């Protein structure tokens, strides 16, 4: 029978909740955090943490061949039914997924999708590393408890922390959701700076401790510029690996086109969102297709496409905030799932998806060195390539210029955070951040 040993009986306040999760609490210095060494069948479990010995039960499970479970991490090792696992022999290697803003509404939808297997598949065990703030640490414990109570077989480890260096350790995916929303009396420039600092720090943390091939999806707004700041602060991670989420805009655009054409939205394909996730974004009806046909052949009302459709997609986030009194959360989490799936499954032939990526070497003539949403395809290996066979007309070019100008202005405004000198903040007055009305 495996026996639990306590290596450091002085480390306090870290809670061992029960059978499945290990928690890293803000109150515990990093060197004292609970870590659980893999259990070996014939060895004793070693827990390097100070939970009072009488709080931990001797695990009931009998452990067999240590080689059969090389990826056994955390307290899960004490409880998981190794025998059943051996019977399936189909588990993949555990992946580490870091999520910031983990106590927020978007995460509250997303984490349960991740843990259920609906994102990475039914054979893919995951570890969730949850980043919160001092203010949200209690709520984060609540999130972790709900994850625990959900008994997800694929969820092998959960940690919570307010330290990005802990949360991003070996992360293979980093879903950066946490950011300060713009509130009354906060200038746009100030918001860019406040959020920019968060993403500069997170970029540095990713650079220091994440997997060298981590895929980063920035959701916190203004997500394009936050992604740029993040990648500039992570020079050892390929810039190509950073994304700004514009998949929600793509989904919104597909829905509006489907409604207008009177078809279900699965008939809409090749939908590009160009540019910034803001009111200057460009939903591209020139290249999109409905039932395989160019949109303009199906929807003859071109004035509607240029005006109503475009504005509806651009302002959908703001309208939702007015209705809900807060940002979209469920549909955002669905679109994060879509964005991940688009990178880990081959793109259907002839189709593409939109994501905000680094413009270096883009074939469209868009300014280099910004994060701009563009059409991409993936082989399903986590990587992507830009789609070359797209067409442009004057209308599209003019719209692209506007969203590009906004991003270039935002970039100048955060120059102090990207290592490019002194910030000069002259944001175009007729453009708006996501959520502004
Ligand atoms: C959305 O598009 O729904 C959000 O990005 C809006 C926001 O500012 O939170």
CSV table of C-alpha atoms and ligand atoms in Angstrom, one decimal:
chain,number,residue,atom,x,y,z
A,1,UNK,CA,0.0,0.0,0.0
A,2,UNK,CA,1.3,3.5,-0.9
A,3,UNK,CA,2.0,5.7,2.1
A,4,UNK,CA,1.9,9.5,2.1
A,5,UNK,CA,4.9,11.2,3.5
A,6,UNK,CA,5.2,14.9,4.4
A,7,UNK,CA,8.5,16.4,3.3
A,8,UNK,CA,8.0,19.9,4.6
A,9,UNK,CA,5.7,20.1,7.5
A,10,UNK,CA,6.1,23.9,7.8
A,11,UNK,CA,4.5,25.0,4.6
A,12,UNK,CA,1.1,26.1,5.7
A,13,UNK,CA,-2.2,27.3,4.3
A,14,UNK,CA,-2.1,25.3,1.1
A,15,UNK,CA,-5.2,23.3,1.1
A,16,UNK,CA,-5.5,19.8,-0.1
A,17,UNK,CA,-9.2,19.7,-0.8
A,18,UNK,CA,-9.8,16.1,-1.5
A,19,UNK,CA,-9.1,13.5,-4.0
A,20,UNK,CA,-8.4,15.2,-7.3
A,21,UNK,CA,-7.0,18.6,-7.1
A,22,UNK,CA,-3.8,20.2,-5.8
A,23,UNK,CA,-4.2,23.9,-5.0
A,24,UNK,CA,-1.5,26.5,-5.0
A,25,UNK,CA,-2.7,29.3,-2.9
A,26,UNK,CA,-1.4,32.9,-3.1
A,27,UNK,CA,-0.6,32.7,0.6
A,28,UNK,CA,2.1,30.1,0.1
A,29,UNK,CA,5.5,31.3,-1.1
A,30,UNK,CA,6.5,29.6,-4.4
A,31,UNK,CA,9.2,27.5,-2.8
A,32,UNK,CA,6.6,26.1,-0.4
A,33,UNK,CA,3.9,25.2,-2.8
A,34,UNK,CA,2.3,21.8,-2.6
A,35,UNK,CA,3.8,19.5,-5.2
A,36,UNK,CA,3.0,15.9,-5.6
A,37,UNK,CA,5.7,13.6,-6.9
A,38,UNK,CA,4.5,10.8,-9.2
A,39,UNK,CA,3.6,7.7,-7.3
A,40,UNK,CA,5.2,4.4,-8.0
A,41,UNK,CA,3.6,1.2,-7.4
A,42,UNK,CA,6.2,-0.1,-5.1
A,43,UNK,CA,7.2,3.2,-3.7
A,44,UNK,CA,5.6,5.5,-1.2
A,45,UNK,CA,3.8,8.6,-2.4
A,46,UNK,CA,5.7,11.7,-1.4
A,47,UNK,CA,3.8,14.9,-0.9
A,48,UNK,CA,6.1,17.9,-0.4
A,49,UNK,CA,3.6,20.1,1.5
A,50,UNK,CA,2.4,20.7,5.0
A,51,UNK,CA,-1.1,19.4,5.2
A,52,UNK,CA,-1.5,18.1,8.6
A,53,UNK,CA,-0.9,14.3,8.4
A,54,UNK,CA,-4.3,13.5,9.9
A,55,UNK,CA,-5.9,15.5,7.0
A,56,UNK,CA,-4.7,13.1,4.4
A,57,UNK,CA,-6.0,9.6,4.1
A,58,UNK,CA,-3.8,6.8,3.1
A,59,UNK,CA,-4.8,6.2,-0.5
A,60,UNK,CA,-6.9,3.1,-1.1
A,61,UNK,CA,-5.6,2.4,-4.6
A,62,UNK,CA,-2.9,-0.2,-5.2
A,63,UNK,CA,-0.3,0.9,-7.7
A,64,UNK,CA,1.2,-1.4,-10.1
A,65,UNK,CA,3.8,-0.9,-12.8
A,66,UNK,CA,5.4,2.6,-12.5
A,67,UNK,CA,6.4,2.5,-16.2
A,68,UNK,CA,2.7,2.1,-17.2
A,69,UNK,CA,1.9,5.6,-16.0
A,70,UNK,CA,4.8,7.9,-16.6
A,71,UNK,CA,2.6,11.0,-16.8
A,72,UNK,CA,1.0,10.5,-13.4
A,73,UNK,CA,0.9,13.9,-11.7
A,74,UNK,CA,-0.6,15.4,-8.6
A,75,UNK,CA,-2.9,14.0,-6.1
A,76,UNK,CA,-4.7,12.2,-8.9
A,77,UNK,CA,-1.9,9.6,-8.5
A,78,UNK,CA,-3.3,8.8,-5.2
A,79,UNK,CA,-6.7,8.0,-6.4
A,80,UNK,CA,-6.9,7.2,-10.0
A,81,UNK,CA,-7.9,3.7,-11.0
A,82,UNK,CA,-4.7,2.6,-12.7
A,83,UNK,CA,-6.1,-0.8,-13.5
A,84,UNK,CA,-9.0,0.7,-15.6
A,85,UNK,CA,-6.6,3.0,-17.3
A,86,UNK,CA,-4.3,0.1,-18.3
A,87,UNK,CA,-7.3,-1.6,-19.8
A,88,UNK,CA,-8.1,1.2,-22.1
A,89,UNK,CA,-4.4,1.9,-23.1
A,90,UNK,CA,-5.6,4.8,-25.0
A,91,UNK,CA,-4.7,7.9,-23.0
A,92,UNK,CA,-2.5,10.5,-24.6
A,93,UNK,CA,0.2,12.4,-22.8
A,94,UNK,CA,-1.2,14.9,-20.4
A,95,UNK,CA,-1.2,18.5,-21.6
A,96,UNK,CA,-0.9,21.6,-19.5
A,97,UNK,CA,-3.4,24.3,-20.2
A,98,UNK,CA,-3.1,27.7,-18.5
A,99,UNK,CA,-6.1,30.0,-18.2
A,100,UNK,CA,-5.9,33.6,-16.9
A,101,UNK,CA,-9.0,35.4,-15.7
A,102,UNK,CA,-10.0,32.0,-14.5
A,103,UNK,CA,-12.6,33.1,-12.0
A,104,UNK,CA,-14.5,35.2,-14.7
A,105,UNK,CA,-17.6,34.5,-16.6
A,106,UNK,CA,-15.9,33.3,-19.8
A,107,UNK,CA,-13.7,30.9,-18.0
A,108,UNK,CA,-16.7,29.6,-16.0
A,109,UNK,CA,-18.0,28.3,-19.3
A,110,UNK,CA,-14.7,27.4,-20.9
A,111,UNK,CA,-13.1,25.4,-18.1
A,112,UNK,CA,-15.9,22.8,-18.0
A,113,UNK,CA,-15.7,22.4,-21.8
A,114,UNK,CA,-12.0,21.8,-21.5
A,115,UNK,CA,-12.3,19.4,-18.7
A,116,UNK,CA,-15.1,17.4,-20.3
A,117,UNK,CA,-12.9,16.5,-23.3
A,118,UNK,CA,-15.0,18.3,-25.8
A,119,UNK,CA,-12.1,20.5,-26.9
A,120,UNK,CA,-9.0,18.2,-27.0
A,121,UNK,CA,-10.8,14.9,-27.3
A,122,UNK,CA,-12.0,12.0,-25.1
A,123,UNK,CA,-8.5,10.4,-24.8
A,124,UNK,CA,-6.6,13.6,-23.9
A,125,UNK,CA,-6.0,14.1,-20.1
A,126,UNK,CA,-5.4,17.7,-19.1
A,127,UNK,CA,-4.0,19.7,-16.3
A,128,UNK,CA,-5.7,23.1,-15.7
A,129,UNK,CA,-3.5,25.9,-14.3
A,130,UNK,CA,-5.7,28.7,-13.3
A,131,UNK,CA,-4.5,32.3,-12.9
A,132,UNK,CA,-6.5,34.7,-10.8
A,133,UNK,CA,-5.9,38.0,-9.0
A,134,UNK,CA,-5.7,38.7,-5.2
A,135,UNK,CA,-9.3,39.9,-5.5
A,136,UNK,CA,-10.5,36.7,-7.2
A,137,UNK,CA,-8.6,34.0,-5.3
A,138,UNK,CA,-11.6,33.0,-3.2
A,139,UNK,CA,-13.8,32.7,-6.3
A,140,UNK,CA,-11.0,30.7,-8.0
A,141,UNK,CA,-11.1,28.2,-5.2
A,142,UNK,CA,-14.9,28.0,-5.8
A,143,UNK,CA,-14.2,27.3,-9.5
A,144,UNK,CA,-11.7,24.6,-8.5
A,145,UNK,CA,-14.2,23.0,-6.1
A,146,UNK,CA,-16.8,22.9,-8.9
A,147,UNK,CA,-14.3,21.3,-11.2
A,148,UNK,CA,-13.5,18.8,-8.5
A,149,UNK,CA,-17.2,18.0,-7.9
A,150,UNK,CA,-17.7,17.4,-11.6
A,151,UNK,CA,-15.6,14.2,-11.5
A,152,UNK,CA,-14.1,14.7,-15.0
A,153,UNK,CA,-12.0,11.6,-15.7
A,154,UNK,CA,-9.7,13.6,-18.0
A,155,UNK,CA,-9.0,16.3,-15.5
A,156,UNK,CA,-5.8,15.2,-13.8
A,157,UNK,CA,-4.6,18.3,-12.0
A,158,UNK,CA,-5.8,21.7,-11.1
A,159,UNK,CA,-3.8,24.5,-9.6
A,160,UNK,CA,-4.8,28.0,-8.7
A,161,UNK,CA,-2.4,30.8,-8.2
A,162,UNK,CA,-1.9,34.6,-8.7
A,163,UNK,CA,1.6,34.1,-9.9
A,164,UNK,CA,1.9,33.8,-13.7
A,165,UNK,CA,5.3,32.1,-13.4
A,166,UNK,CA,3.7,29.2,-11.6
A,167,UNK,CA,0.7,28.9,-13.8
A,168,UNK,CA,2.6,29.1,-17.1
A,169,UNK,CA,5.2,26.5,-16.0
A,170,UNK,CA,5.4,24.0,-19.0
A,171,UNK,CA,2.1,25.4,-20.4
A,172,UNK,CA,1.4,24.1,-23.9
A,173,UNK,CA,-1.7,26.3,-24.3
A,174,UNK,CA,-2.2,29.7,-22.6
A,175,UNK,CA,-5.6,31.1,-22.8
A,176,UNK,CA,-5.3,34.7,-21.7
A,177,UNK,CA,-8.7,35.9,-20.8
A,178,UNK,CA,-8.1,38.2,-17.8
A,179,UNK,CA,-8.0,41.9,-18.5
A,180,UNK,CA,-9.5,45.0,-17.0
A,181,UNK,CA,-12.6,46.1,-18.7
A,182,UNK,CA,-13.0,49.8,-19.6
A,183,UNK,CA,-15.1,51.5,-16.9
A,184,UNK,CA,-16.5,55.0,-16.5
A,185,UNK,CA,-13.8,57.6,-16.4
A,186,UNK,CA,-11.0,55.4,-17.8
A,187,UNK,CA,-9.4,56.8,-20.9
A,188,UNK,CA,-8.7,54.5,-23.8
A,189,UNK,CA,-5.0,55.2,-23.5
A,190,UNK,CA,-5.0,54.4,-19.8
A,191,UNK,CA,-6.8,51.1,-20.5
A,192,UNK,CA,-4.2,50.2,-23.1
A,193,UNK,CA,-1.5,50.9,-20.6
A,194,UNK,CA,-3.2,49.0,-17.7
A,195,UNK,CA,-3.9,45.9,-19.7
A,196,UNK,CA,-0.7,46.2,-21.6
A,197,UNK,CA,1.3,45.9,-18.4
A,198,UNK,CA,-0.6,42.7,-17.5
A,199,UNK,CA,0.2,41.2,-20.9
A,200,UNK,CA,3.9,42.4,-20.8
A,201,UNK,CA,4.3,40.6,-17.5
A,202,UNK,CA,2.5,37.5,-18.8
A,203,UNK,CA,4.7,37.5,-21.9
A,204,UNK,CA,7.8,37.6,-19.7
A,205,UNK,CA,6.4,34.7,-17.6
A,206,UNK,CA,5.6,32.6,-20.7
A,207,UNK,CA,9.0,33.4,-22.1
A,208,UNK,CA,10.6,32.2,-18.8
A,209,UNK,CA,8.7,29.0,-18.0
A,210,UNK,CA,6.2,27.9,-20.7
A,211,UNK,CA,6.8,25.2,-23.2
A,212,UNK,CA,8.9,26.6,-26.1
A,213,UNK,CA,6.0,25.8,-28.5
A,214,UNK,CA,3.2,27.1,-26.3
A,215,UNK,CA,0.2,28.3,-28.2
A,216,UNK,CA,-1.2,31.5,-26.8
A,217,UNK,CA,-4.7,32.8,-27.4
A,218,UNK,CA,-5.3,36.4,-26.1
A,219,UNK,CA,-8.9,37.1,-25.3
A,220,UNK,CA,-8.6,40.0,-22.9
A,221,UNK,CA,-9.2,43.3,-24.7
A,222,UNK,CA,-7.9,45.1,-26.6
A,223,UNK,CA,-6.8,41.6,-27.6
A,224,UNK,CA,-4.8,42.4,-30.8
A,225,UNK,CA,-2.6,44.9,-29.0
A,226,UNK,CA,-2.4,42.8,-25.9
A,227,UNK,CA,-1.2,39.9,-28.1
A,228,UNK,CA,1.4,42.1,-29.7
A,229,UNK,CA,2.7,43.2,-26.2
A,230,UNK,CA,2.7,39.6,-25.0
A,231,UNK,CA,4.7,38.3,-28.0
A,232,UNK,CA,7.2,41.2,-27.8
A,233,UNK,CA,7.9,40.3,-24.2
A,234,UNK,CA,8.4,36.6,-25.1
A,235,UNK,CA,11.3,36.6,-27.6
A,236,UNK,CA,12.1,32.9,-27.1
A,237,UNK,CA,8.6,31.8,-28.2
A,238,UNK,CA,7.8,32.0,-31.9
A,239,UNK,CA,5.7,35.1,-32.6
A,240,UNK,CA,3.6,32.9,-34.9
A,241,UNK,CA,2.3,31.1,-31.8
A,242,UNK,CA,0.4,34.1,-30.5
A,243,UNK,CA,-3.3,34.7,-31.5
A,244,UNK,CA,-5.8,37.4,-30.8
A,245,UNK,CA,-9.3,35.9,-30.6
A,246,UNK,CA,-11.5,37.1,-33.5
A,247,UNK,CA,-13.3,33.8,-33.9
A,248,UNK,CA,-16.3,35.2,-32.1
A,249,UNK,CA,-16.5,37.9,-34.8
A,250,UNK,CA,-16.3,35.3,-37.4
A,251,UNK,CA,-19.1,33.3,-35.8
A,252,UNK,CA,-21.2,36.5,-35.5
A,253,UNK,CA,-20.7,37.3,-39.2
A,254,UNK,CA,-21.6,33.8,-40.3
A,255,UNK,CA,-24.8,34.0,-38.2
A,256,UNK,CA,-25.8,37.4,-39.8
A,257,UNK,CA,-25.2,36.2,-43.3
A,258,UNK,CA,-27.1,33.0,-42.7
A,259,UNK,CA,-30.1,35.0,-41.3
A,260,UNK,CA,-30.1,37.3,-44.3
A,261,UNK,CA,-29.8,34.5,-46.9
A,262,UNK,CA,-32.4,32.3,-45.1
A,263,UNK,CA,-30.0,29.3,-44.7
A,264,UNK,CA,-28.7,27.6,-41.7
A,265,UNK,CA,-25.2,28.9,-40.7
A,266,UNK,CA,-23.4,25.7,-41.6
A,267,UNK,CA,-23.8,26.8,-45.2
A,268,UNK,CA,-21.6,29.9,-44.7
A,269,UNK,CA,-17.9,29.3,-45.2
A,270,UNK,CA,-14.6,31.2,-46.0
A,271,UNK,CA,-15.5,33.9,-43.6
A,272,UNK,CA,-12.6,36.2,-42.8
A,273,UNK,CA,-12.6,38.9,-40.2
A,274,UNK,CA,-9.8,41.3,-41.0
A,275,UNK,CA,-7.9,43.5,-38.6
A,276,UNK,CA,-8.7,44.5,-35.1
A,277,UNK,CA,-11.2,43.1,-32.7
A,278,UNK,CA,-12.9,46.4,-32.4
A,279,UNK,CA,-15.5,48.5,-34.3
A,280,UNK,CA,-13.0,48.8,-37.2
A,281,UNK,CA,-12.9,45.1,-37.9
A,282,UNK,CA,-13.8,44.1,-41.4
A,283,UNK,CA,-16.1,41.1,-41.9
A,284,UNK,CA,-15.2,40.1,-45.5
A,285,UNK,CA,-18.3,39.4,-47.6
A,286,UNK,CA,-16.3,39.6,-50.8
A,287,UNK,CA,-14.5,36.2,-50.2
A,288,UNK,CA,-17.1,34.5,-48.0
A,289,UNK,CA,-19.4,31.9,-49.5
A,290,UNK,CA,-22.9,30.7,-48.9
A,291,UNK,CA,-23.6,27.1,-50.1
A,292,UNK,CA,-20.3,27.3,-52.1
A,293,UNK,CA,-21.4,30.5,-53.9
A,294,UNK,CA,-19.9,34.0,-53.4
A,295,UNK,CA,-22.0,35.9,-50.9
A,296,UNK,CA,-22.7,38.7,-53.3
A,297,UNK,CA,-24.4,36.3,-55.7
A,298,UNK,CA,-26.7,35.0,-53.0
A,299,UNK,CA,-27.4,38.3,-51.2
A,300,UNK,CA,-28.1,40.8,-53.9
A,301,UNK,CA,-28.6,43.7,-51.5
A,302,UNK,CA,-25.0,44.9,-51.5
A,303,UNK,CA,-25.9,48.1,-49.6
A,304,UNK,CA,-27.0,45.9,-46.7
A,305,UNK,CA,-23.7,44.0,-46.9
A,306,UNK,CA,-21.6,47.2,-46.9
A,307,UNK,CA,-23.6,49.0,-44.2
A,308,UNK,CA,-25.9,47.1,-42.0
A,309,UNK,CA,-24.1,43.7,-42.0
A,310,UNK,CA,-20.7,45.2,-41.5
A,311,UNK,CA,-21.8,47.5,-38.7
A,312,UNK,CA,-23.9,44.8,-37.0
A,313,UNK,CA,-20.8,42.5,-36.7
A,314,UNK,CA,-18.5,45.4,-35.7
A,315,UNK,CA,-20.9,46.5,-32.9
A,316,UNK,CA,-22.3,43.2,-31.7
A,317,UNK,CA,-20.1,43.0,-28.6
A,318,UNK,CA,-21.2,46.5,-27.5
A,319,UNK,CA,-24.9,45.7,-28.1
A,320,UNK,CA,-24.5,42.5,-26.0
A,321,UNK,CA,-23.0,44.5,-23.2
A,322,UNK,CA,-26.0,46.8,-23.3
A,323,UNK,CA,-28.4,43.8,-23.1
A,324,UNK,CA,-26.6,41.8,-20.5
A,325,UNK,CA,-24.9,44.6,-18.5
A,326,UNK,CA,-21.6,42.7,-19.1
A,327,UNK,CA,-19.6,41.3,-21.9
A,328,UNK,CA,-20.5,38.2,-23.8
A,329,UNK,CA,-19.3,35.1,-22.0
A,330,UNK,CA,-20.9,31.9,-23.2
A,331,UNK,CA,-20.4,32.7,-26.9
A,332,UNK,CA,-16.9,33.9,-26.3
A,333,UNK,CA,-16.0,30.6,-24.6
A,334,UNK,CA,-17.6,28.7,-27.5
A,335,UNK,CA,-15.4,30.7,-29.9
A,336,UNK,CA,-12.3,30.0,-27.9
A,337,UNK,CA,-13.1,26.3,-28.3
A,338,UNK,CA,-13.6,26.8,-32.0
A,339,UNK,CA,-10.3,28.7,-32.2
A,340,UNK,CA,-8.4,25.8,-30.5
A,341,UNK,CA,-10.2,23.2,-32.6
A,342,UNK,CA,-9.3,25.0,-35.8
A,343,UNK,CA,-5.6,24.6,-34.9
A,344,UNK,CA,-5.7,21.0,-33.8
A,345,UNK,CA,-7.9,19.6,-36.6
A,346,UNK,CA,-7.2,19.9,-40.3
A,347,UNK,CA,-9.2,22.7,-41.9
A,348,UNK,CA,-11.8,21.4,-44.2
A,349,UNK,CA,-10.7,21.5,-47.9
A,350,UNK,CA,-11.3,24.9,-49.5
A,351,UNK,CA,-12.3,26.6,-46.3
A,352,UNK,CA,-10.5,28.7,-43.7
A,353,UNK,CA,-10.9,30.4,-40.4
A,354,UNK,CA,-10.0,33.8,-38.9
A,355,UNK,CA,-7.5,34.5,-36.2
A,356,UNK,CA,-5.5,37.5,-35.2
A,357,UNK,CA,-1.8,36.7,-35.9
A,358,UNK,CA,1.5,38.4,-36.3
A,359,UNK,CA,1.7,40.1,-39.7
A,360,UNK,CA,5.4,39.4,-40.4
A,361,UNK,CA,5.7,38.2,-44.0
A,362,UNK,CA,1.9,38.5,-44.8
A,363,UNK,CA,1.0,38.3,-48.6
A,364,UNK,CA,-1.7,41.0,-48.4
A,365,UNK,CA,0.4,44.1,-48.0
A,366,UNK,CA,-0.8,44.7,-44.5
A,367,UNK,CA,1.7,46.6,-42.3
A,368,UNK,CA,4.3,44.3,-40.7
A,369,UNK,CA,4.8,43.9,-37.0
A,370,UNK,CA,1.2,44.1,-35.7
A,371,UNK,CA,-1.3,41.5,-34.8
A,372,UNK,CA,-4.0,41.5,-37.4
A,373,UNK,CA,-6.9,39.1,-38.0
A,374,UNK,CA,-6.4,37.2,-41.3
A,375,UNK,CA,-7.7,34.0,-43.0
A,376,UNK,CA,-5.7,30.9,-42.0
A,377,UNK,CA,-5.7,27.2,-42.6
A,378,UNK,CA,-4.2,24.5,-40.4
A,379,UNK,CA,-3.0,20.9,-40.9
A,380,UNK,CA,-4.2,20.2,-37.4
A,381,UNK,CA,-0.8,20.3,-35.8
A,382,UNK,CA,-1.3,23.5,-33.8
A,383,UNK,CA,0.3,25.6,-36.5
A,384,UNK,CA,-1.3,27.5,-39.4
A,385,UNK,CA,-0.6,29.2,-42.7
A,386,UNK,CA,-2.1,32.3,-44.2
A,387,UNK,CA,-4.5,31.7,-47.1
A,388,UNK,CA,-3.2,33.1,-50.4
A,389,UNK,CA,-6.2,32.9,-52.7
A,390,UNK,CA,-8.3,35.8,-51.5
A,391,UNK,CA,-9.4,38.7,-53.6
A,392,UNK,CA,-9.6,42.4,-52.8
A,393,UNK,CA,-11.7,45.3,-54.1
A,394,UNK,CA,-11.6,49.0,-53.4
A,395,UNK,CA,-14.2,48.8,-50.6
A,396,UNK,CA,-12.3,46.0,-48.8
A,397,UNK,CA,-8.9,47.8,-49.2
A,398,UNK,CA,-10.4,51.0,-47.8
A,399,UNK,CA,-11.8,49.2,-44.8
A,400,UNK,CA,-8.5,47.3,-44.2
A,401,UNK,CA,-6.7,50.6,-44.2
A,402,UNK,CA,-8.9,51.9,-41.4
A,403,UNK,CA,-8.5,48.9,-39.1
A,404,UNK,CA,-4.8,48.8,-39.9
A,405,UNK,CA,-4.4,52.5,-39.0
A,406,UNK,CA,-6.2,51.9,-35.7
A,407,UNK,CA,-3.8,49.0,-34.8
A,408,UNK,CA,-0.7,51.1,-35.7
A,409,UNK,CA,-2.0,53.9,-33.5
A,410,UNK,CA,-2.5,51.4,-30.6
A,411,UNK,CA,1.0,50.1,-31.2
A,412,UNK,CA,2.5,53.5,-30.8
A,413,UNK,CA,0.5,54.0,-27.7
A,414,UNK,CA,2.1,50.9,-26.1
A,415,UNK,CA,5.7,51.4,-27.4
A,416,UNK,CA,6.9,51.6,-23.8
A,417,UNK,CA,5.6,48.0,-23.3
A,418,UNK,CA,7.0,46.5,-26.5
A,419,UNK,CA,10.5,47.8,-26.1
A,420,UNK,CA,10.1,50.3,-28.9
A,421,UNK,CA,10.7,53.6,-27.1
A,422,UNK,CA,8.5,56.3,-25.8
A,423,UNK,CA,4.7,55.9,-26.2
A,424,UNK,CA,2.9,58.4,-28.4
A,425,UNK,CA,-0.8,58.0,-27.9
A,426,UNK,CA,-3.0,59.5,-30.7
A,427,UNK,CA,-5.8,57.1,-31.1
A,428,UNK,CA,-8.3,57.8,-33.9
A,429,UNK,CA,-11.3,59.4,-32.4
A,430,UNK,CA,-13.8,57.7,-34.7
A,431,UNK,CA,-12.9,54.2,-33.7
A,432,UNK,CA,-13.8,52.3,-30.6
A,433,UNK,CA,-12.4,49.5,-28.5
A,434,UNK,CA,-14.4,46.3,-28.2
A,435,UNK,CA,-17.4,46.9,-26.0
A,436,UNK,CA,-17.5,50.6,-26.4
A,437,UNK,CA,-20.7,52.1,-27.8
B,1,LIG,C1,-17.2,41.1,-27.4
B,1,LIG,O1,-16.8,41.1,-28.6
B,1,LIG,O2,-18.3,40.6,-27.1
B,1,LIG,C2,-16.3,41.6,-26.4
B,1,LIG,O3,-15.0,41.6,-26.8
B,1,LIG,C3,-16.7,42.9,-25.9
B,1,LIG,C4,-15.9,43.4,-24.8
B,1,LIG,O4,-15.4,44.6,-24.8
B,1,LIG,O5,-15.8,42.7,-23.8
